Coordinates of C-alpha atoms and ligand atoms in Angstrom, one line a residue:
M1 CA 77.2 32.4 54.0
V2 CA 77.7 33.7 50.5
Q3 CA 78.4 30.3 49.0
N4 CA 75.3 28.7 50.5
M5 CA 72.7 31.2 49.4
N6 CA 71.7 32.7 46.2
Y7 CA 74.5 35.2 45.4
R8 CA 72.3 38.0 44.1
K9 CA 70.0 37.6 47.2
C10 CA 73.0 38.0 49.4
I11 CA 74.0 41.2 47.6
V12 CA 70.5 42.7 48.1
E13 CA 70.7 41.8 51.8
A14 CA 74.2 43.4 52.1
V15 CA 72.7 46.6 50.5
N16 CA 69.6 46.6 52.7
G17 CA 71.7 45.9 55.8
N18 CA 73.8 49.0 55.1
R19 CA 71.0 51.4 54.2
S20 CA 70.7 53.3 57.5
V21 CA 74.5 53.3 58.1
I22 CA 75.2 54.9 54.8
G23 CA 72.2 57.2 55.1
N24 CA 73.8 58.7 58.2
D25 CA 77.2 59.2 56.7
V26 CA 78.2 62.8 56.3
H27 CA 80.5 61.9 53.4
R28 CA 77.8 60.1 51.4
L29 CA 77.5 61.6 47.9
R30 CA 74.2 62.9 46.7
Y31 CA 74.5 63.0 42.9
H32 CA 77.5 60.8 42.1
L33 CA 77.3 57.0 41.6
M34 CA 78.7 55.2 44.6
P35 CA 78.2 51.7 46.0
P36 CA 75.3 51.3 48.4
A37 CA 77.6 48.9 50.3
G38 CA 81.2 47.8 49.8
L39 CA 83.8 48.7 47.3
L40 CA 83.3 50.2 43.8
N41 CA 86.0 50.6 41.3
D42 CA 86.0 50.8 37.5
P43 CA 83.0 51.9 35.4
N44 CA 82.2 49.1 33.0
G45 CA 79.9 48.5 30.0
L46 CA 78.9 52.1 29.4
I47 CA 76.2 52.1 26.8
H48 CA 73.1 54.0 25.6
F49 CA 70.8 51.1 24.8
K50 CA 67.3 51.5 23.6
G51 CA 67.1 55.1 25.0
V52 CA 68.5 54.1 28.5
Y53 CA 72.0 54.9 29.8
H54 CA 73.6 51.9 31.5
V55 CA 76.7 52.3 33.8
F56 CA 77.9 49.1 35.2
F57 CA 80.7 49.1 37.8
Q58 CA 83.2 46.8 39.5
W59 CA 81.8 46.0 42.8
N60 CA 82.6 44.0 45.9
P61 CA 79.3 44.3 47.8
F62 CA 80.5 42.3 50.8
G63 CA 83.5 44.4 52.0
T64 CA 85.6 47.4 51.5
K65 CA 88.6 45.6 50.0
H66 CA 89.2 44.4 46.4
G67 CA 87.6 41.0 46.6
R68 CA 85.7 38.9 44.0
K69 CA 84.1 41.5 41.8
S70 CA 80.5 41.5 40.5
W71 CA 79.2 44.0 37.9
G72 CA 76.9 46.5 39.7
H73 CA 74.4 48.2 37.5
Y74 CA 72.9 51.7 37.4
V75 CA 70.5 52.9 34.8
S76 CA 69.2 56.4 33.8
Q77 CA 67.1 58.0 31.2
N78 CA 68.8 61.4 31.5
L79 CA 72.3 61.0 33.0
T80 CA 71.3 62.6 36.2
D81 CA 68.6 60.4 37.9
W82 CA 70.0 56.9 38.4
T83 CA 68.5 53.7 39.7
L84 CA 70.5 50.8 41.1
E85 CA 69.4 47.6 39.5
E86 CA 70.2 44.0 40.5
A87 CA 73.9 43.1 39.9
A88 CA 74.3 42.2 36.2
L89 CA 77.1 39.7 36.5
V90 CA 78.2 37.8 39.6
P91 CA 81.3 35.5 39.9
D92 CA 79.5 32.1 39.8
E93 CA 81.1 30.2 36.9
W94 CA 84.4 28.3 36.7
Y95 CA 85.8 30.9 34.3
D96 CA 85.0 33.9 36.5
K97 CA 85.0 32.4 40.0
D98 CA 87.4 35.0 41.4
G99 CA 85.8 38.0 39.8
C100 CA 83.9 39.3 36.8
Y101 CA 86.5 41.9 35.9
S102 CA 86.2 45.0 33.8
G103 CA 84.8 45.2 30.3
S104 CA 82.4 46.9 27.9
A105 CA 79.1 46.7 26.1
V106 CA 77.9 46.9 22.6
E107 CA 74.5 46.7 20.9
H108 CA 73.9 44.2 18.0
E109 CA 70.6 43.3 16.5
G110 CA 68.6 44.7 19.4
K111 CA 70.7 42.8 22.0
M112 CA 73.2 44.0 24.5
Y113 CA 76.5 42.1 24.5
L114 CA 78.7 42.4 27.5
F115 CA 82.4 41.5 27.3
F116 CA 84.3 41.1 30.6
T117 CA 87.3 39.3 32.0
G118 CA 86.8 36.2 34.0
N119 CA 89.4 36.2 36.8
V120 CA 90.4 32.8 38.2
K121 CA 93.0 32.0 40.8
N122 CA 94.2 28.5 41.8
E123 CA 95.2 27.2 45.2
R124 CA 98.7 28.7 44.7
N125 CA 97.1 32.1 44.0
E126 CA 98.2 31.9 40.4
R127 CA 96.0 33.7 38.0
S128 CA 94.2 32.7 34.8
T129 CA 92.3 35.1 32.6
Y130 CA 89.3 34.5 30.2
Q131 CA 87.7 37.1 28.0
C132 CA 84.0 36.3 28.3
L133 CA 80.6 37.2 26.8
A134 CA 77.2 37.7 28.3
V135 CA 74.1 38.6 26.2
S136 CA 70.8 40.3 27.1
D137 CA 67.6 41.1 25.3
D138 CA 66.4 43.7 27.8
G139 CA 69.6 45.1 29.3
M140 CA 68.6 43.8 32.7
N141 CA 69.0 40.0 32.6
F142 CA 72.2 38.6 31.2
E143 CA 73.0 35.1 30.0
K144 CA 76.7 34.2 30.2
K145 CA 78.1 32.5 27.1
G146 CA 81.5 31.7 28.5
P147 CA 85.0 32.5 27.3
V148 CA 85.4 33.8 23.7
L149 CA 89.1 34.6 23.7
N150 CA 91.9 32.7 25.4
L151 CA 95.2 34.1 26.5
P152 CA 97.5 34.4 23.5
E153 CA 101.1 33.2 23.5
G154 CA 103.6 35.8 24.6
Y155 CA 101.4 37.3 27.4
T156 CA 101.1 36.9 31.1
P157 CA 97.7 36.4 32.7
H158 CA 97.6 40.1 33.3
F159 CA 95.5 40.3 30.2
R160 CA 92.1 41.9 30.6
D161 CA 89.5 44.7 30.2
P162 CA 88.1 44.1 26.7
K163 CA 86.6 47.2 25.1
V164 CA 84.7 46.3 21.9
W165 CA 83.4 48.5 19.0
K166 CA 82.4 48.1 15.4
E167 CA 84.5 49.2 12.5
G168 CA 83.0 48.6 9.1
S169 CA 81.7 45.1 9.0
R170 CA 83.9 43.7 11.8
W171 CA 84.1 44.0 15.5
L172 CA 87.3 45.0 17.2
M173 CA 88.4 44.5 20.8
V174 CA 91.2 46.3 22.5
L175 CA 92.6 44.8 25.7
G176 CA 95.1 45.8 28.4
A177 CA 98.0 43.4 28.6
Q178 CA 101.5 42.6 30.0
N179 CA 103.8 40.7 27.6
V180 CA 106.2 38.0 28.9
S181 CA 109.0 40.5 29.0
G182 CA 107.0 42.5 31.6
Q183 CA 106.0 45.4 29.3
G184 CA 102.5 46.9 29.3
E185 CA 100.6 46.8 26.0
A186 CA 97.2 47.6 24.4
V187 CA 96.4 44.7 22.1
L188 CA 93.8 44.0 19.4
A189 CA 91.4 41.2 18.5
Q190 CA 88.8 40.9 15.8
S191 CA 85.5 39.1 15.2
S192 CA 82.8 38.9 12.6
D193 CA 80.1 37.7 14.9
L194 CA 81.0 38.8 18.4
E195 CA 81.4 35.1 19.4
E196 CA 84.6 34.0 17.9
W197 CA 87.6 36.2 18.3
E198 CA 91.0 36.2 16.7
F199 CA 94.0 37.8 18.4
L200 CA 95.8 40.3 16.1
G201 CA 98.6 41.7 18.2
P202 CA 99.7 44.9 20.0
V203 CA 98.7 48.4 18.7
A204 CA 100.7 50.3 21.3
G205 CA 102.7 49.7 24.4
S206 CA 105.9 50.1 26.4
N207 CA 108.8 50.0 24.0
I208 CA 106.5 50.0 20.9
N209 CA 106.4 52.9 18.4
G210 CA 109.5 54.5 19.9
L211 CA 107.7 55.0 23.2
G212 CA 110.6 53.7 25.4
N213 CA 109.9 52.1 28.8
F214 CA 106.4 52.9 29.7
G215 CA 105.1 50.7 32.4
Y216 CA 104.8 47.0 33.3
M217 CA 101.1 46.7 32.7
W218 CA 98.5 48.7 30.8
E219 CA 94.9 48.5 32.1
C220 CA 91.5 49.5 30.8
P221 CA 92.2 50.7 27.2
D222 CA 89.6 52.4 25.1
L223 CA 90.1 53.3 21.4
F224 CA 87.8 55.6 19.4
R225 CA 87.8 58.4 16.8
L226 CA 86.9 61.9 17.9
D227 CA 87.1 65.2 16.1
G228 CA 89.3 63.9 13.4
E229 CA 91.8 62.1 15.7
D230 CA 92.1 58.5 16.9
V231 CA 92.4 58.4 20.6
L232 CA 93.7 55.6 22.8
I233 CA 92.9 56.0 26.4
V234 CA 94.9 53.7 28.7
C235 CA 96.1 53.2 32.3
P236 CA 99.8 52.4 32.5
Q237 CA 101.2 51.1 35.7
G238 CA 104.8 51.6 36.7
L239 CA 105.6 55.1 35.4
E240 CA 108.0 57.1 37.6
A241 CA 106.9 60.5 38.8
K242 CA 108.5 63.3 36.8
G243 CA 108.0 66.9 38.1
D244 CA 104.3 67.5 38.1
F245 CA 103.7 64.4 35.9
Y246 CA 102.7 60.9 37.0
Q247 CA 102.3 61.8 40.6
N248 CA 99.5 59.3 41.2
L249 CA 100.3 55.7 41.9
Y250 CA 99.0 54.6 38.5
Q251 CA 98.2 56.8 35.5
A252 CA 95.1 57.4 33.4
G253 CA 95.8 59.1 30.1
Y254 CA 95.7 59.1 26.4
F255 CA 97.6 59.2 23.1
T256 CA 96.2 60.8 20.0
G257 CA 97.3 59.7 16.5
S258 CA 96.4 57.5 13.6
F259 CA 95.0 54.0 14.1
D260 CA 95.1 51.5 11.2
A261 CA 93.1 48.4 12.1
G262 CA 94.3 46.6 8.9
K263 CA 97.9 47.0 9.8
V264 CA 97.2 46.7 13.5
S265 CA 99.1 49.9 14.2
F266 CA 98.6 53.1 16.0
E267 CA 101.1 56.0 15.2
H268 CA 100.8 58.3 18.1
G269 CA 102.2 61.3 19.9
T270 CA 103.1 61.6 23.6
F271 CA 101.1 60.4 26.5
A272 CA 99.0 63.0 28.3
E273 CA 97.2 62.6 31.7
L274 CA 93.4 62.9 31.5
D275 CA 92.9 64.4 34.9
R276 CA 95.4 66.3 37.1
G277 CA 93.8 65.5 40.4
F278 CA 94.5 62.8 43.0
D279 CA 91.6 60.4 42.4
F280 CA 91.0 59.4 38.8
Y281 CA 91.5 56.0 37.2
A282 CA 90.1 53.4 34.7
P283 CA 87.9 55.8 32.7
Q284 CA 85.6 54.4 30.0
T285 CA 83.7 56.1 27.2
M286 CA 80.5 55.5 25.2
Q287 CA 79.0 57.2 22.3
D288 CA 75.3 58.0 23.0
D289 CA 72.4 58.4 20.5
T290 CA 73.1 62.1 20.2
G291 CA 76.7 61.3 19.0
R292 CA 78.4 62.6 22.0
R293 CA 81.5 60.8 23.4
I294 CA 80.8 60.6 27.1
M295 CA 83.4 59.5 29.7
V296 CA 83.0 58.3 33.2
G297 CA 86.0 57.6 35.5
W298 CA 86.6 56.0 38.8
M299 CA 87.3 58.6 41.6
G300 CA 89.7 56.3 43.2
M301 CA 93.0 54.4 42.9
T302 CA 93.8 50.7 43.7
D303 CA 96.3 50.2 46.6
D304 CA 96.6 54.0 47.2
R305 CA 96.1 54.2 51.0
E306 CA 92.5 52.9 50.5
Q307 CA 92.4 51.9 54.2
S308 CA 92.6 55.5 55.3
H309 CA 89.3 56.5 53.7
P310 CA 86.9 57.6 56.6
T311 CA 83.9 56.0 54.8
L312 CA 85.2 52.5 55.7
S313 CA 83.4 52.9 59.0
S314 CA 80.1 53.2 57.0
N315 CA 81.1 50.1 55.0
W316 CA 81.6 51.8 51.6
I317 CA 84.4 53.2 49.6
H318 CA 84.9 55.1 46.3
A319 CA 82.6 56.6 43.7
L320 CA 82.4 57.4 40.0
T321 CA 83.0 60.8 38.4
L322 CA 80.3 62.8 36.7
P323 CA 79.7 61.9 33.1
R324 CA 81.9 64.2 31.0
V325 CA 81.6 65.0 27.3
L326 CA 84.9 64.8 25.4
G327 CA 86.2 66.8 22.6
V328 CA 89.7 67.2 21.0
K329 CA 91.2 70.6 20.4
A330 CA 94.7 70.8 18.9
G331 CA 95.4 67.3 19.9
K332 CA 94.3 67.8 23.5
I333 CA 91.2 66.2 25.1
I334 CA 88.8 68.8 26.5
Q335 CA 86.3 67.5 29.1
K336 CA 83.0 69.1 30.0
P337 CA 80.4 68.0 32.5
V338 CA 77.3 66.8 30.6
P339 CA 74.8 69.8 30.3
E340 CA 72.0 67.6 31.7
L341 CA 73.6 68.3 35.2
E342 CA 72.1 71.8 35.0
T343 CA 68.7 70.3 35.7
L344 CA 69.9 69.5 39.3
R345 CA 70.5 73.2 40.0
G346 CA 68.5 74.8 42.8
A347 CA 68.2 78.6 43.3
E348 CA 71.1 80.5 41.9
T349 CA 73.3 82.9 43.9
R350 CA 75.3 85.3 41.7
Y351 CA 77.7 88.0 42.9
E352 CA 79.9 90.5 41.1
L353 CA 82.9 90.9 43.4
N354 CA 85.0 94.0 42.9
M355 CA 88.1 92.5 44.5
H356 CA 91.2 94.3 45.7
P357 CA 94.5 92.7 46.4
S358 CA 94.8 91.0 49.7
E359 CA 91.0 91.1 50.2
I360 CA 89.5 87.7 50.9
C361 CA 85.8 87.1 50.1
T362 CA 84.0 84.3 51.8
E363 CA 80.8 82.6 50.8
T364 CA 78.9 79.7 52.5
V365 CA 78.0 77.1 50.0
S366 CA 76.0 73.9 50.1
P367 CA 78.1 70.7 50.4
A368 CA 76.4 69.5 47.3
S369 CA 76.7 72.4 44.8
E370 CA 78.0 73.7 41.5
I371 CA 80.2 76.7 41.7
A372 CA 81.4 78.9 38.8
V373 CA 84.1 81.6 39.1
N374 CA 84.6 83.9 36.1
F375 CA 87.2 86.6 35.8
D376 CA 86.7 89.9 34.0
E377 CA 89.9 89.2 32.1
S378 CA 92.4 86.3 31.8
L379 CA 94.4 86.1 35.0
K380 CA 98.1 85.7 34.4
N381 CA 98.8 85.3 38.1
G382 CA 97.6 85.6 41.6
F383 CA 94.5 83.7 42.5
E384 CA 93.7 81.5 45.5
M385 CA 90.7 79.7 46.8
E386 CA 90.0 77.6 49.8
I387 CA 87.2 75.0 49.9
R388 CA 85.7 73.9 53.2
K389 CA 89.0 74.5 55.1
D390 CA 90.5 71.5 53.2
I391 CA 91.1 72.0 49.5
R392 CA 93.3 75.0 48.6
I393 CA 93.6 76.1 44.9
V394 CA 96.5 78.5 44.0
F395 CA 97.3 80.0 40.6
E396 CA 100.8 81.6 40.7
N397 CA 103.7 82.0 38.3
G398 CA 102.1 80.0 35.5
K399 CA 101.2 77.0 37.8
F400 CA 97.8 75.9 38.9
T401 CA 98.0 73.9 42.1
V402 CA 95.4 71.9 44.1
E403 CA 96.2 70.9 47.7
R404 CA 94.3 68.9 50.2
D405 CA 94.6 67.1 53.5
T406 CA 95.8 63.6 53.3
F407 CA 93.0 61.2 54.1
D408 CA 94.6 60.2 57.4
K409 CA 94.8 64.0 58.2
T410 CA 98.5 63.8 59.0
G411 CA 99.6 66.2 56.3
R412 CA 99.0 68.0 53.0
E413 CA 99.6 66.8 49.5
Q414 CA 99.3 68.6 46.1
R415 CA 99.0 68.2 42.4
A416 CA 99.8 70.9 39.8
V417 CA 99.8 71.7 36.2
E418 CA 101.4 74.5 34.1
L419 CA 98.8 76.9 32.9
E420 CA 99.3 80.0 30.8
C421 CA 96.3 81.9 32.1
L422 CA 93.1 81.4 34.2
D423 CA 89.8 82.4 32.7
K424 CA 87.2 80.4 34.6
L425 CA 86.6 77.6 37.1
Q426 CA 83.6 75.3 37.4
I427 CA 83.6 73.2 40.5
Y428 CA 81.2 70.4 41.4
L429 CA 81.2 69.7 45.2
D430 CA 79.4 66.6 46.5
H431 CA 80.1 66.3 50.3
S432 CA 83.3 64.4 49.9
S433 CA 84.3 65.0 46.3
A434 CA 85.3 67.9 44.2
E435 CA 85.7 68.0 40.4
I436 CA 87.4 71.2 39.3
F437 CA 87.1 72.1 35.7
V438 CA 89.7 74.7 34.7
N439 CA 89.2 77.0 31.7
A440 CA 86.1 75.2 30.3
G441 CA 87.6 71.7 30.6
E442 CA 91.2 72.4 29.4
E443 CA 92.3 70.7 32.7
V444 CA 90.4 68.8 35.3
F445 CA 91.3 68.0 38.9
T446 CA 89.3 65.2 40.5
C447 CA 89.6 64.9 44.3
R448 CA 88.0 63.2 47.1
F449 CA 88.3 65.1 50.4
F450 CA 86.8 64.6 53.9
P451 CA 86.2 68.1 55.4
D452 CA 84.4 68.8 58.7
A453 CA 80.7 68.6 58.0
E454 CA 80.1 72.0 59.8
N455 CA 82.5 73.9 57.6
N456 CA 80.9 75.0 54.3
D457 CA 82.9 78.1 53.5
I458 CA 84.6 78.9 50.3
S459 CA 87.0 81.9 50.2
I460 CA 88.7 83.5 47.3
G461 CA 91.4 86.1 46.9
V462 CA 93.2 87.8 44.0
S463 CA 96.6 89.5 44.0
E464 CA 95.5 92.3 41.6
K465 CA 92.3 94.4 41.2
H466 CA 89.7 92.3 39.4
T467 CA 86.0 91.9 39.0
V468 CA 85.1 88.3 39.8
E469 CA 81.8 86.7 39.1
F470 CA 80.9 84.1 41.7
C471 CA 77.9 81.8 41.1
Q472 CA 76.6 79.0 43.2
W473 CA 73.8 76.6 42.7
P474 CA 72.9 74.0 45.4
L475 CA 72.4 70.7 43.7
E476 CA 69.5 69.8 45.8
R477 CA 67.9 66.8 44.3
E478 CA 69.2 63.5 45.5
S479 CA 69.5 61.9 42.1
I480 CA 70.5 58.3 43.0
R481 CA 68.0 55.6 43.9
L482 CA 69.4 52.6 45.6
Y483 CA 66.8 49.9 44.6
Ligands
LIG501 C1 91.5 48.5 37.1 C2 91.4 47.0 37.3 C3 91.2 46.3 36.0 C4 90.5 45.1 36.4 C5 89.6 45.5 37.6 C6 89.4 44.6 38.7 O1 91.3 49.2 38.3 O2 92.6 46.5 37.9 O3 92.3 46.1 35.2 O4 89.7 44.5 35.4 O5 90.3 46.7 38.1 O6 88.5 45.0 39.6

């Protein structure tokens, strides 16, 4: 069907056909970007262009598996109210016939330039990769210009995800790559006009800069300067779990250090995970007109038991995180939800709880809500919280742990981080997602979860006498418009 009809028209039909199904799904998110049908993965092309925020996303509108990807497209004036636009890029050229894969956007002389990876497979399922350009005057209609950078020697076709930015008078592109020895790298290319690109070489990677073995492939790199540090965000695949680290199937994290474009080098420290939860991958950042560095991630993970998500029966899977403002403090990235989200708040409920050990306080919350928990003094130990009889948070003996039901409901699983003390929590719940900001963004746990729709209780307990402030705001406004 899809081959014989106009591709974009088929997408609109797929979305319309799924409208009532998704509308009745108890797990549907109300203020997070999700696909109106099918599978969503990486955020792409984040840009603040002529006063409008654009978030594109990897999208298979025709099924809940990773098929041929298009670029879905959401726009917003304020980072809270989003409208779904027609798909920006669809896989309809020889160089992207099996998917318009991840990439980025920049503005140049009033035009929007999208860079993406054209994914092509032959009859033997062998992959070719092309780094491609599409240009737009209005940010809505895109003209594909074709490949601008071919696969350099020394690399396998796992070479993708161009992120472009301007440095002085030239344009730079960082890409995720695998070299022919099977090592993951972040590599650099440069251009003076955005159309012709020259490959420069690796800036960081497995067995580079004394890093040791660090994964067989690096995906979705992003390189920028923030608060006096150069930051390389990257998603290495193939790291082995070590204690509380690298527990997810693939990792999303960063290095800070010193980038030298002239020498094509990046001296950096150790790798740190960006998010300590279960569902966070392929983040991308943009700098908006106010100068803020804003990050959006994918609340999901490729190949990680995706077929157990209960939303498959409503023909959709995955969502994006809230936009988060980044800062760097003592070499560590701090993440805060954008303050614009406060405009979604409904009536506030605020309690001062004078809590005693072994007492449990329970509140009923809205399934779409923001929750703040503030302690009278830094807690060194002894806090627990249960959310909708599914997520359990425990702070004990210097460790902050988040536990949830597995998606197939056959067991429990957990993620944890060492934490000196606990001052505050800010939690965004949206029916089947929780983003838990610990100590004003020092750590974040992003989790999908699929609790019973009837159970909306949150309970908290402390192991020593404390005054605990508990605030709740229902986030009432449905802030996503699907066409
Ligand atoms: C990351 C990723 C990217 C690729 C895209 C394809 O999740 O594998 O490397 O461009 O997804 O959808």
